[in-house]
Amino acid sequence: MSCPHTSLKTWNTFQLDARAKNIRIVHDAATLCDCWQQSRAVNEPVLLLGEGSNVLFLKDFNGQVLINRISGIAVTETAGAWLLHVGAGENWHRLVDYTLDQGYPGLENLALIPGCVGSAPIQNIGAYGVELKKVCEYVDIVHLPSGREQRLTVDECQFGYRDSVFKHQYRDEFAIIAVGLRLAKQWQPVLSYGDLARLDPATVTPRMVYDAVCHMRRCKLPDPAVTGNAGSFFKNPVIAADAAASLLARFPHMPHYPQADGQVKLAAGWLIDQCGLKGLQRGGAMVHHQQALVLVNAGQASGGDVVALAHAVRQHVGTQFDIWLEPEVRFIDADGETDAIRAIA
Ligand code: FAD
Ligand code: EPU
């Protein structure tokens, strides 16, 4: 289905008023391939979108936007787990709700993350101590030029912190069409993060974790339906242990999270906050007052305003801490994705 309007404003949670040449909602893999091939045959760029909650449009997009709405949830079970095969265009949070309603626990820590199921593997979505990789069994992709479908195992997805093979080897010319999840029947609550530690592991239920996560998220993060934003704008920096130790000597209260490989993750929001940048504005773009890691569209922001603000934030933090933040959000230029670090350097 082709949309009569070509404004992308309702298709990106930053609510930026960029335009595309054409916007098409697609419900199956074959149509996705057809549309992609038609555009490429005339050298027109193509952009795949789920719900546009992790993109920043720098300019009008000079081609066709394909909105993935491949639907369907199929459930089977083994003695130890529920196995879900989910269409890439299903809404992630509705899936979380559905699984809890059915009595399949495991996704409760990932409640309220915007976007589609098919986008979740791309940056290995994570929140409140759980990442997608914990529950992902496989990802189905289609090679857009040939229509060839392929299943990648969880190991082949090469999941890392906000990273996967879908940002590298399978970034161009491939679309995610379905995701397989394995939810263990023997539920083990993950209560390590923030206020979840207050819950009693002996009596807690998946719904209680879900409610606590939704409450914390609603308190901290701006609702994109009200204030345009794309969640955390930057990734949390992961640095060498000795660099973290010298920062901790200067800032003993700095939040820090030791990683399995010996490196240390820092909280970019804390670094930005320490620089006193909450409320900093460039044009219509602003550092959020409650969560400094979130840049918001305070009204009529352009992509250029957000880039100028991100540049200023990066310079302040770099000058004060010698840590150079990298965007988590994907930057989309007139002809497709562009290097986000270079854009704000
Ligand atoms: P989009 O923004 O539509 O697309 C993202 C990228 O994937 C683009 O490059 C796009 O071209 C590509 N793409 C989209 N669909 C496909 C496909 N089917 N095949 C191949 N490529 C595709 N993220 C977290 O990890 N944790 C959080 O806690 C979190 N909280 C957030 C809170 C808010 C308020 C917001 C606005 C965002 C938050 N995010 C969070 C980021 C975002 O929700 C996730 O990155 C989400 O997975 C993006 O889904 P989407 O469908 O909107 O992707
Ligand atoms: N902090 C401040 N000031 C701020 C913001 C944060 O001091 O303005 C401090 C907090 O007090 C806390 C620490 O920084 O000690 C971390 O903050 P928070 O718990 O809010 O988490 P975050 O690191 O800012 C990450 C993810 C979120 C995810 C939450 C919960 C990244 C880039 N962001 O945020 O994901 O929801 O943890 O797990 O990893 C997203 O990716 O879009 C996203 C929202």
Short mmCIF file of C-alpha atoms and ligand atoms in Angstrom, two decimals:
data_model
loop_
_atom_site.label_atom_id
_atom_site.label_comp_id
_atom_site.label_asym_id
_atom_site.label_seq_id
_atom_site.Cartn_x
_atom_site.Cartn_y
_atom_site.Cartn_z
CA MET A 1 0.00 0.00 0.00
CA SER A 2 1.43 3.39 -1.03
CA CYS A 3 0.76 6.33 1.30
CA PRO A 4 -0.80 9.40 -0.34
CA HIS A 5 1.45 11.70 1.73
CA THR A 6 5.19 11.63 1.68
CA SER A 7 5.85 13.33 5.01
CA LEU A 8 7.90 11.16 7.37
CA LYS A 9 6.78 13.10 10.45
CA THR A 10 4.52 10.32 11.76
CA TRP A 11 7.05 7.64 10.77
CA ASN A 12 9.90 8.81 13.04
CA THR A 13 9.61 9.27 16.80
CA PHE A 14 11.79 12.41 16.67
CA GLN A 15 8.79 13.82 14.76
CA LEU A 16 11.11 15.50 12.26
CA ASP A 17 9.26 16.86 9.27
CA ALA A 18 11.40 15.27 6.55
CA ARG A 19 9.87 13.96 3.33
CA ALA A 20 10.44 10.91 1.15
CA LYS A 21 9.67 10.47 -2.53
CA ASN A 22 7.37 7.60 -1.67
CA ILE A 23 6.32 5.69 1.47
CA ARG A 24 5.01 2.16 1.18
CA ILE A 25 3.64 -0.17 3.84
CA VAL A 26 4.66 -3.75 3.12
CA HIS A 27 3.12 -6.94 4.56
CA ASP A 28 5.24 -9.74 3.08
CA ALA A 29 8.81 -10.54 2.09
CA ALA A 30 8.07 -10.94 -1.64
CA THR A 31 6.61 -7.42 -1.89
CA LEU A 32 9.54 -6.07 0.13
CA CYS A 33 11.92 -7.54 -2.48
CA ASP A 34 9.79 -6.30 -5.44
CA CYS A 35 9.65 -2.74 -4.13
CA TRP A 36 13.34 -2.73 -3.30
CA GLN A 37 14.29 -4.04 -6.76
CA GLN A 38 12.03 -1.53 -8.55
CA SER A 39 13.71 1.38 -6.77
CA ARG A 40 17.22 0.07 -7.28
CA ALA A 41 16.53 -0.50 -11.00
CA VAL A 42 16.16 3.28 -11.37
CA ASN A 43 19.03 4.00 -8.96
CA GLU A 44 16.71 5.30 -6.28
CA PRO A 45 17.75 4.78 -2.63
CA VAL A 46 15.53 2.62 -0.38
CA LEU A 47 15.16 2.83 3.38
CA LEU A 48 13.57 0.11 5.52
CA LEU A 49 11.75 1.31 8.59
CA GLY A 50 9.95 -0.31 11.48
CA GLU A 51 8.57 2.46 13.70
CA GLY A 52 11.35 5.00 13.16
CA SER A 53 12.30 5.09 16.86
CA ASN A 54 16.04 4.87 16.30
CA VAL A 55 16.59 7.11 13.29
CA LEU A 56 17.46 10.75 12.70
CA PHE A 57 16.57 12.25 9.32
CA LEU A 58 19.20 14.84 8.40
CA LYS A 59 17.41 15.89 5.20
CA ASP A 60 14.52 14.88 2.97
CA PHE A 61 15.01 11.30 1.80
CA ASN A 62 15.58 11.10 -1.92
CA GLY A 63 13.89 7.73 -2.46
CA GLN A 64 11.38 5.15 -1.27
CA VAL A 65 10.73 4.27 2.39
CA LEU A 66 9.43 0.73 3.01
CA ILE A 67 7.56 0.30 6.28
CA ASN A 68 7.84 -3.32 7.37
CA ARG A 69 4.51 -4.66 8.65
CA ILE A 70 5.03 -8.41 8.21
CA SER A 71 2.78 -9.80 10.93
CA GLY A 72 2.04 -13.02 12.78
CA ILE A 73 2.97 -14.82 15.99
CA ALA A 74 3.23 -18.62 16.02
CA VAL A 75 3.88 -20.49 19.27
CA THR A 76 5.11 -24.04 19.81
CA GLU A 77 6.57 -25.61 22.92
CA THR A 78 9.15 -28.08 24.13
CA ALA A 79 9.39 -29.59 27.61
CA GLY A 80 11.52 -26.64 28.73
CA ALA A 81 10.48 -23.61 26.69
CA TRP A 82 7.94 -21.74 24.62
CA LEU A 83 9.19 -21.07 21.11
CA LEU A 84 7.84 -18.02 19.31
CA HIS A 85 8.18 -17.24 15.62
CA VAL A 86 7.28 -13.56 15.23
CA GLY A 87 6.81 -11.47 12.08
CA ALA A 88 9.27 -8.58 11.84
CA GLY A 89 6.53 -5.95 11.64
CA GLU A 90 4.86 -6.84 14.95
CA ASN A 91 5.09 -4.16 17.65
CA TRP A 92 7.68 -5.10 20.30
CA HIS A 93 5.79 -3.90 23.37
CA ARG A 94 2.54 -5.57 22.26
CA LEU A 95 4.52 -8.80 21.95
CA VAL A 96 5.78 -8.37 25.53
CA ASP A 97 2.18 -7.85 26.71
CA TYR A 98 0.91 -10.82 24.71
CA THR A 99 3.55 -13.20 26.10
CA LEU A 100 2.80 -12.20 29.69
CA ASP A 101 -0.97 -12.56 29.09
CA GLN A 102 -0.34 -16.08 27.76
CA GLY A 103 1.83 -16.95 30.76
CA TYR A 104 5.15 -17.01 28.89
CA PRO A 105 7.60 -15.01 31.04
CA GLY A 106 11.00 -13.70 29.95
CA LEU A 107 10.40 -10.42 28.13
CA GLU A 108 9.20 -8.36 31.12
CA ASN A 109 12.46 -6.39 31.55
CA LEU A 110 12.18 -5.27 27.91
CA ALA A 111 8.69 -3.76 28.27
CA LEU A 112 7.86 -0.41 26.67
CA ILE A 113 10.79 -0.35 24.25
CA PRO A 114 9.37 1.29 21.12
CA GLY A 115 9.72 -0.24 17.68
CA CYS A 116 9.16 -3.45 15.78
CA VAL A 117 10.21 -6.99 16.60
CA GLY A 118 12.28 -7.09 13.40
CA SER A 119 14.34 -4.11 14.52
CA ALA A 120 15.09 -5.58 17.96
CA PRO A 121 18.03 -7.76 16.82
CA ILE A 122 19.70 -4.91 14.92
CA GLN A 123 21.03 -3.17 18.01
CA ASN A 124 20.30 -6.11 20.32
CA ILE A 125 17.80 -4.06 22.31
CA GLY A 126 18.46 -4.02 26.01
CA ALA A 127 17.07 -2.59 29.22
CA TYR A 128 17.03 -3.27 32.94
CA GLY A 129 19.64 -6.03 32.87
CA VAL A 130 18.35 -8.03 29.87
CA GLU A 131 19.30 -7.93 26.19
CA LEU A 132 17.48 -9.53 23.27
CA LYS A 133 20.32 -12.03 22.84
CA LYS A 134 19.23 -13.76 26.06
CA VAL A 135 15.95 -14.89 24.46
CA CYS A 136 16.75 -14.86 20.73
CA GLU A 137 16.93 -18.26 19.04
CA TYR A 138 17.27 -17.18 15.38
CA VAL A 139 16.67 -14.32 12.95
CA ASP A 140 15.22 -14.83 9.46
CA ILE A 141 16.44 -12.48 6.74
CA VAL A 142 15.80 -12.01 3.05
CA HIS A 143 18.41 -10.98 0.48
CA LEU A 144 16.53 -8.16 -1.27
CA PRO A 145 18.15 -8.41 -4.74
CA SER A 146 17.50 -12.17 -5.08
CA GLY A 147 14.62 -12.92 -2.69
CA ARG A 148 16.72 -15.69 -1.07
CA GLU A 149 15.75 -16.31 2.55
CA GLN A 150 18.19 -17.38 5.24
CA ARG A 151 18.06 -18.24 8.96
CA LEU A 152 20.84 -16.98 11.23
CA THR A 153 21.42 -18.71 14.56
CA VAL A 154 21.91 -16.59 17.65
CA ASP A 155 25.69 -17.10 17.41
CA GLU A 156 25.72 -15.98 13.79
CA CYS A 157 23.94 -12.76 14.84
CA GLN A 158 27.13 -11.75 16.75
CA PHE A 159 25.19 -9.80 19.36
CA GLY A 160 27.10 -7.25 21.43
CA TYR A 161 26.18 -4.12 23.38
CA ARG A 162 23.91 -2.21 20.95
CA ASP A 163 25.52 -4.19 18.14
CA SER A 164 24.99 -7.16 15.83
CA VAL A 165 25.87 -8.51 12.40
CA PHE A 166 22.87 -6.52 11.07
CA LYS A 167 24.88 -3.30 11.48
CA HIS A 168 27.77 -4.78 9.53
CA GLN A 169 27.79 -7.78 7.16
CA TYR A 170 23.99 -7.89 6.77
CA ARG A 171 23.32 -4.14 6.85
CA ASP A 172 22.81 -3.44 3.15
CA GLU A 173 20.65 -5.46 0.77
CA PHE A 174 19.06 -7.54 3.58
CA ALA A 175 15.82 -7.22 5.51
CA ILE A 176 14.86 -8.97 8.71
CA ILE A 177 11.54 -10.73 8.15
CA ALA A 178 11.04 -12.76 11.36
CA VAL A 179 12.57 -13.39 14.77
CA GLY A 180 12.57 -16.64 16.75
CA LEU A 181 12.46 -16.40 20.53
CA ARG A 182 12.94 -19.07 23.20
CA LEU A 183 11.27 -18.31 26.54
CA ALA A 184 12.31 -20.77 29.25
CA LYS A 185 9.43 -22.24 31.27
CA GLN A 186 11.59 -22.18 34.38
CA TRP A 187 11.48 -18.46 35.04
CA GLN A 188 14.43 -16.71 36.69
CA PRO A 189 13.74 -13.06 37.47
CA VAL A 190 16.47 -10.56 36.57
CA LEU A 191 16.41 -7.98 39.36
CA SER A 192 19.93 -6.58 39.15
CA TYR A 193 19.16 -3.14 37.66
CA GLY A 194 18.15 -0.05 39.63
CA ASP A 195 14.91 -0.19 41.59
CA LEU A 196 14.23 -3.79 40.50
CA ALA A 197 16.64 -4.80 43.30
CA ARG A 198 13.91 -3.77 45.77
CA LEU A 199 11.65 -6.60 44.60
CA ASP A 200 11.72 -9.81 46.65
CA PRO A 201 13.02 -12.65 44.44
CA ALA A 202 11.04 -15.17 46.53
CA THR A 203 7.62 -13.65 45.78
CA VAL A 204 8.10 -11.56 42.65
CA THR A 205 6.04 -12.37 39.52
CA PRO A 206 6.78 -11.49 35.88
CA ARG A 207 3.92 -8.96 35.99
CA MET A 208 5.47 -7.24 39.02
CA VAL A 209 8.77 -6.86 37.14
CA TYR A 210 6.87 -5.59 34.07
CA ASP A 211 4.97 -3.03 36.18
CA ALA A 212 8.17 -1.83 37.87
CA VAL A 213 9.98 -1.48 34.52
CA CYS A 214 7.04 0.42 32.97
CA HIS A 215 6.90 2.72 36.00
CA MET A 216 10.63 3.51 35.90
CA ARG A 217 10.57 4.11 32.15
CA ARG A 218 7.53 6.41 32.37
CA CYS A 219 9.23 8.44 35.13
CA LYS A 220 12.55 8.85 33.29
CA LEU A 221 11.95 8.83 29.56
CA PRO A 222 9.90 11.31 27.54
CA ASP A 223 6.92 9.78 25.70
CA PRO A 224 7.66 10.14 21.96
CA ALA A 225 3.94 10.57 21.29
CA VAL A 226 4.18 13.84 23.25
CA THR A 227 7.80 14.97 22.85
CA GLY A 228 9.80 13.80 19.84
CA ASN A 229 12.89 11.77 20.73
CA ALA A 230 14.70 8.55 19.86
CA GLY A 231 15.54 7.29 23.36
CA SER A 232 19.21 7.31 24.33
CA PHE A 233 20.90 9.41 21.68
CA PHE A 234 24.41 8.15 22.47
CA LYS A 235 25.71 4.73 23.44
CA ASN A 236 27.17 4.30 26.89
CA PRO A 237 30.96 4.35 26.43
CA VAL A 238 32.88 1.17 27.22
CA ILE A 239 36.46 1.95 28.22
CA ALA A 240 39.61 0.17 29.42
CA ALA A 241 39.82 -0.70 33.12
CA ASP A 242 42.85 1.56 33.79
CA ALA A 243 41.16 4.56 32.15
CA ALA A 244 38.07 3.91 34.28
CA ALA A 245 40.21 3.63 37.42
CA SER A 246 41.79 7.04 36.84
CA LEU A 247 38.39 8.63 36.22
CA LEU A 248 37.06 6.99 39.40
CA ALA A 249 39.95 8.48 41.35
CA ARG A 250 38.75 11.93 40.23
CA PHE A 251 35.00 11.17 40.43
CA PRO A 252 34.44 8.48 43.09
CA HIS A 253 30.63 8.61 42.67
CA MET A 254 30.71 8.05 38.92
CA PRO A 255 28.31 5.21 37.92
CA HIS A 256 30.31 2.39 36.32
CA TYR A 257 29.53 -1.16 35.26
CA PRO A 258 32.42 -3.68 34.97
CA GLN A 259 31.98 -5.91 31.88
CA ALA A 260 32.77 -9.61 31.46
CA ASP A 261 35.79 -8.79 29.26
CA GLY A 262 37.42 -6.57 31.90
CA GLN A 263 36.37 -3.27 30.31
CA VAL A 264 34.09 -0.84 32.13
CA LYS A 265 30.86 0.71 30.86
CA LEU A 266 30.14 4.29 31.93
CA ALA A 267 26.83 6.14 31.98
CA ALA A 268 26.83 8.71 29.16
CA GLY A 269 23.81 10.40 30.80
CA TRP A 270 25.84 11.00 33.96
CA LEU A 271 28.79 12.42 31.96
CA ILE A 272 26.49 14.81 30.07
CA ASP A 273 24.71 15.76 33.29
CA GLN A 274 28.05 16.49 35.04
CA CYS A 275 28.82 18.98 32.26
CA GLY A 276 25.64 20.83 33.23
CA LEU A 277 24.05 20.34 29.83
CA LYS A 278 20.43 19.51 30.72
CA GLY A 279 18.26 22.03 28.91
CA LEU A 280 21.03 22.97 26.43
CA GLN A 281 19.37 23.96 23.17
CA ARG A 282 20.33 24.32 19.53
CA GLY A 283 17.39 25.57 17.48
CA GLY A 284 14.44 23.31 18.32
CA ALA A 285 16.58 20.50 19.76
CA MET A 286 17.21 20.22 23.50
CA VAL A 287 18.95 17.99 26.06
CA HIS A 288 16.10 16.48 28.07
CA HIS A 289 15.67 17.86 31.61
CA GLN A 290 15.12 14.45 33.31
CA GLN A 291 17.48 12.23 31.28
CA ALA A 292 20.54 13.94 29.78
CA LEU A 293 21.17 11.02 27.41
CA VAL A 294 17.96 11.83 25.54
CA LEU A 295 17.88 14.66 23.00
CA VAL A 296 14.35 15.90 22.33
CA ASN A 297 12.53 17.81 19.65
CA ALA A 298 11.32 20.70 21.76
CA GLY A 299 9.27 21.95 18.79
CA GLN A 300 10.02 22.41 15.08
CA ALA A 301 13.53 20.96 15.35
CA SER A 302 15.32 20.11 12.12
CA GLY A 303 17.79 17.26 11.68
CA GLY A 304 20.49 19.95 11.52
CA ASP A 305 19.46 21.26 14.97
CA VAL A 306 19.83 17.79 16.48
CA VAL A 307 23.23 17.34 14.81
CA ALA A 308 24.41 20.73 16.14
CA LEU A 309 23.25 19.83 19.64
CA ALA A 310 24.86 16.37 19.50
CA HIS A 311 28.11 18.02 18.35
CA ALA A 312 28.01 20.45 21.29
CA VAL A 313 27.32 17.65 23.79
CA ARG A 314 30.14 15.52 22.39
CA GLN A 315 32.59 18.43 22.56
CA HIS A 316 31.69 19.29 26.18
CA VAL A 317 31.99 15.69 27.39
CA GLY A 318 35.16 15.09 25.35
CA THR A 319 36.83 18.23 26.71
CA GLN A 320 35.90 17.49 30.32
CA PHE A 321 36.41 13.70 30.46
CA ASP A 322 38.40 12.84 27.30
CA ILE A 323 35.57 10.47 26.36
CA TRP A 324 34.15 10.91 22.88
CA LEU A 325 30.53 9.81 22.73
CA GLU A 326 29.17 7.86 19.76
CA PRO A 327 25.55 8.06 18.64
CA GLU A 328 23.29 5.07 19.13
CA VAL A 329 20.73 6.61 16.75
CA ARG A 330 21.13 5.86 13.01
CA PHE A 331 21.63 8.97 10.84
CA ILE A 332 19.75 9.01 7.52
CA ASP A 333 20.90 11.42 4.82
CA ALA A 334 19.24 12.15 1.44
CA ASP A 335 20.61 8.95 -0.11
CA GLY A 336 20.67 6.61 2.87
CA GLU A 337 22.51 5.99 6.10
CA THR A 338 25.54 8.14 6.82
CA ASP A 339 28.38 7.91 9.35
CA ALA A 340 26.91 9.33 12.56
CA ILE A 341 30.23 9.86 14.33
CA ARG A 342 31.61 11.85 11.42
CA ALA A 343 28.38 13.89 11.21
CA ILE A 344 28.77 15.19 14.78
CA ALA A 345 32.59 15.32 15.03
P1 FAD B 1 13.66 1.94 13.12
O1 FAD B 1 14.04 3.20 13.81
O2 FAD B 1 12.51 1.97 12.19
O3 FAD B 1 14.93 1.37 12.34
C1 FAD B 1 16.19 1.31 12.97
C2 FAD B 1 17.25 0.87 11.94
O4 FAD B 1 16.97 -0.46 11.51
C3 FAD B 1 17.25 1.72 10.68
O5 FAD B 1 18.60 1.80 10.23
C4 FAD B 1 16.41 0.91 9.69
O6 FAD B 1 16.77 1.17 8.34
C5 FAD B 1 16.74 -0.52 10.09
N1 FAD B 1 15.62 -1.46 9.90
C6 FAD B 1 14.35 -1.31 10.36
N2 FAD B 1 13.62 -2.41 10.09
C7 FAD B 1 14.44 -3.28 9.46
C8 FAD B 1 14.29 -4.59 8.94
N3 FAD B 1 13.11 -5.27 9.03
N4 FAD B 1 15.34 -5.20 8.35
C9 FAD B 1 16.53 -4.56 8.27
N5 FAD B 1 16.74 -3.32 8.73
C10 FAD B 1 15.72 -2.68 9.32
N6 FAD B 1 16.50 0.77 22.59
C11 FAD B 1 17.01 -0.13 23.47
O7 FAD B 1 17.81 -0.99 23.09
N7 FAD B 1 16.66 -0.09 24.80
C12 FAD B 1 15.80 0.82 25.29
O8 FAD B 1 15.51 0.81 26.48
C13 FAD B 1 15.25 1.76 24.39
N8 FAD B 1 14.39 2.72 24.84
C14 FAD B 1 13.87 3.63 23.96
C15 FAD B 1 12.99 4.59 24.46
C16 FAD B 1 12.43 5.52 23.60
C17 FAD B 1 11.48 6.55 24.16
C18 FAD B 1 12.76 5.50 22.22
C19 FAD B 1 12.13 6.49 21.28
C20 FAD B 1 13.65 4.56 21.72
C21 FAD B 1 14.22 3.62 22.60
N9 FAD B 1 15.13 2.64 22.15
C22 FAD B 1 15.62 1.71 23.02
C23 FAD B 1 15.56 2.61 20.72
C24 FAD B 1 14.56 1.86 19.80
O9 FAD B 1 13.35 1.63 20.46
C25 FAD B 1 15.13 0.52 19.33
O10 FAD B 1 16.33 0.71 18.63
C26 FAD B 1 14.15 -0.22 18.41
O11 FAD B 1 14.55 -1.55 18.23
C27 FAD B 1 13.99 0.47 17.06
O12 FAD B 1 12.89 -0.13 16.40
P2 FAD B 1 12.19 0.57 15.15
O13 FAD B 1 11.27 -0.43 14.56
O14 FAD B 1 11.59 1.87 15.53
O15 FAD B 1 13.45 0.78 14.20
N1 EPU B 2 22.27 9.63 35.09
C1 EPU B 2 22.52 10.89 35.55
N2 EPU B 2 21.94 11.94 34.91
C2 EPU B 2 21.15 11.79 33.82
C3 EPU B 2 20.91 10.50 33.32
C4 EPU B 2 21.48 9.42 33.98
O1 EPU B 2 23.24 11.07 36.54
O2 EPU B 2 20.67 12.79 33.30
C5 EPU B 2 22.83 8.48 35.80
C6 EPU B 2 21.74 7.69 36.55
O3 EPU B 2 21.50 8.25 37.82
C7 EPU B 2 22.34 6.30 36.62
C8 EPU B 2 23.15 6.19 35.33
O4 EPU B 2 23.37 7.54 34.87
O5 EPU B 2 23.23 6.21 37.71
C9 EPU B 2 22.45 5.37 34.25
O6 EPU B 2 21.17 5.96 33.94
P1 EPU B 2 19.90 5.08 33.52
O7 EPU B 2 19.69 3.98 34.51
O8 EPU B 2 18.77 6.01 33.27
O9 EPU B 2 20.33 4.34 32.19
P2 EPU B 2 21.11 4.84 30.90
O10 EPU B 2 22.50 4.30 30.97
O11 EPU B 2 20.98 6.30 30.73
C10 EPU B 2 20.54 2.71 29.51
C11 EPU B 2 20.12 2.43 28.11
C12 EPU B 2 18.62 2.62 27.97
C13 EPU B 2 17.92 1.65 28.90
C14 EPU B 2 18.37 1.94 30.33
C15 EPU B 2 17.80 0.94 31.31
C16 EPU B 2 21.98 2.91 26.62
C17 EPU B 2 22.58 3.85 25.64
N3 EPU B 2 20.83 3.30 27.18
O12 EPU B 2 20.30 4.09 29.74
O13 EPU B 2 18.25 2.33 26.62
O14 EPU B 2 16.51 1.78 28.81
O15 EPU B 2 19.82 1.87 30.40
O16 EPU B 2 18.44 -0.28 31.15
O17 EPU B 2 22.54 1.84 26.85
C18 EPU B 2 18.00 3.33 24.47
O18 EPU B 2 18.87 2.55 24.08
O19 EPU B 2 17.40 4.12 23.69
C19 EPU B 2 17.61 3.31 25.87
C20 EPU B 2 16.70 4.14 26.39
#
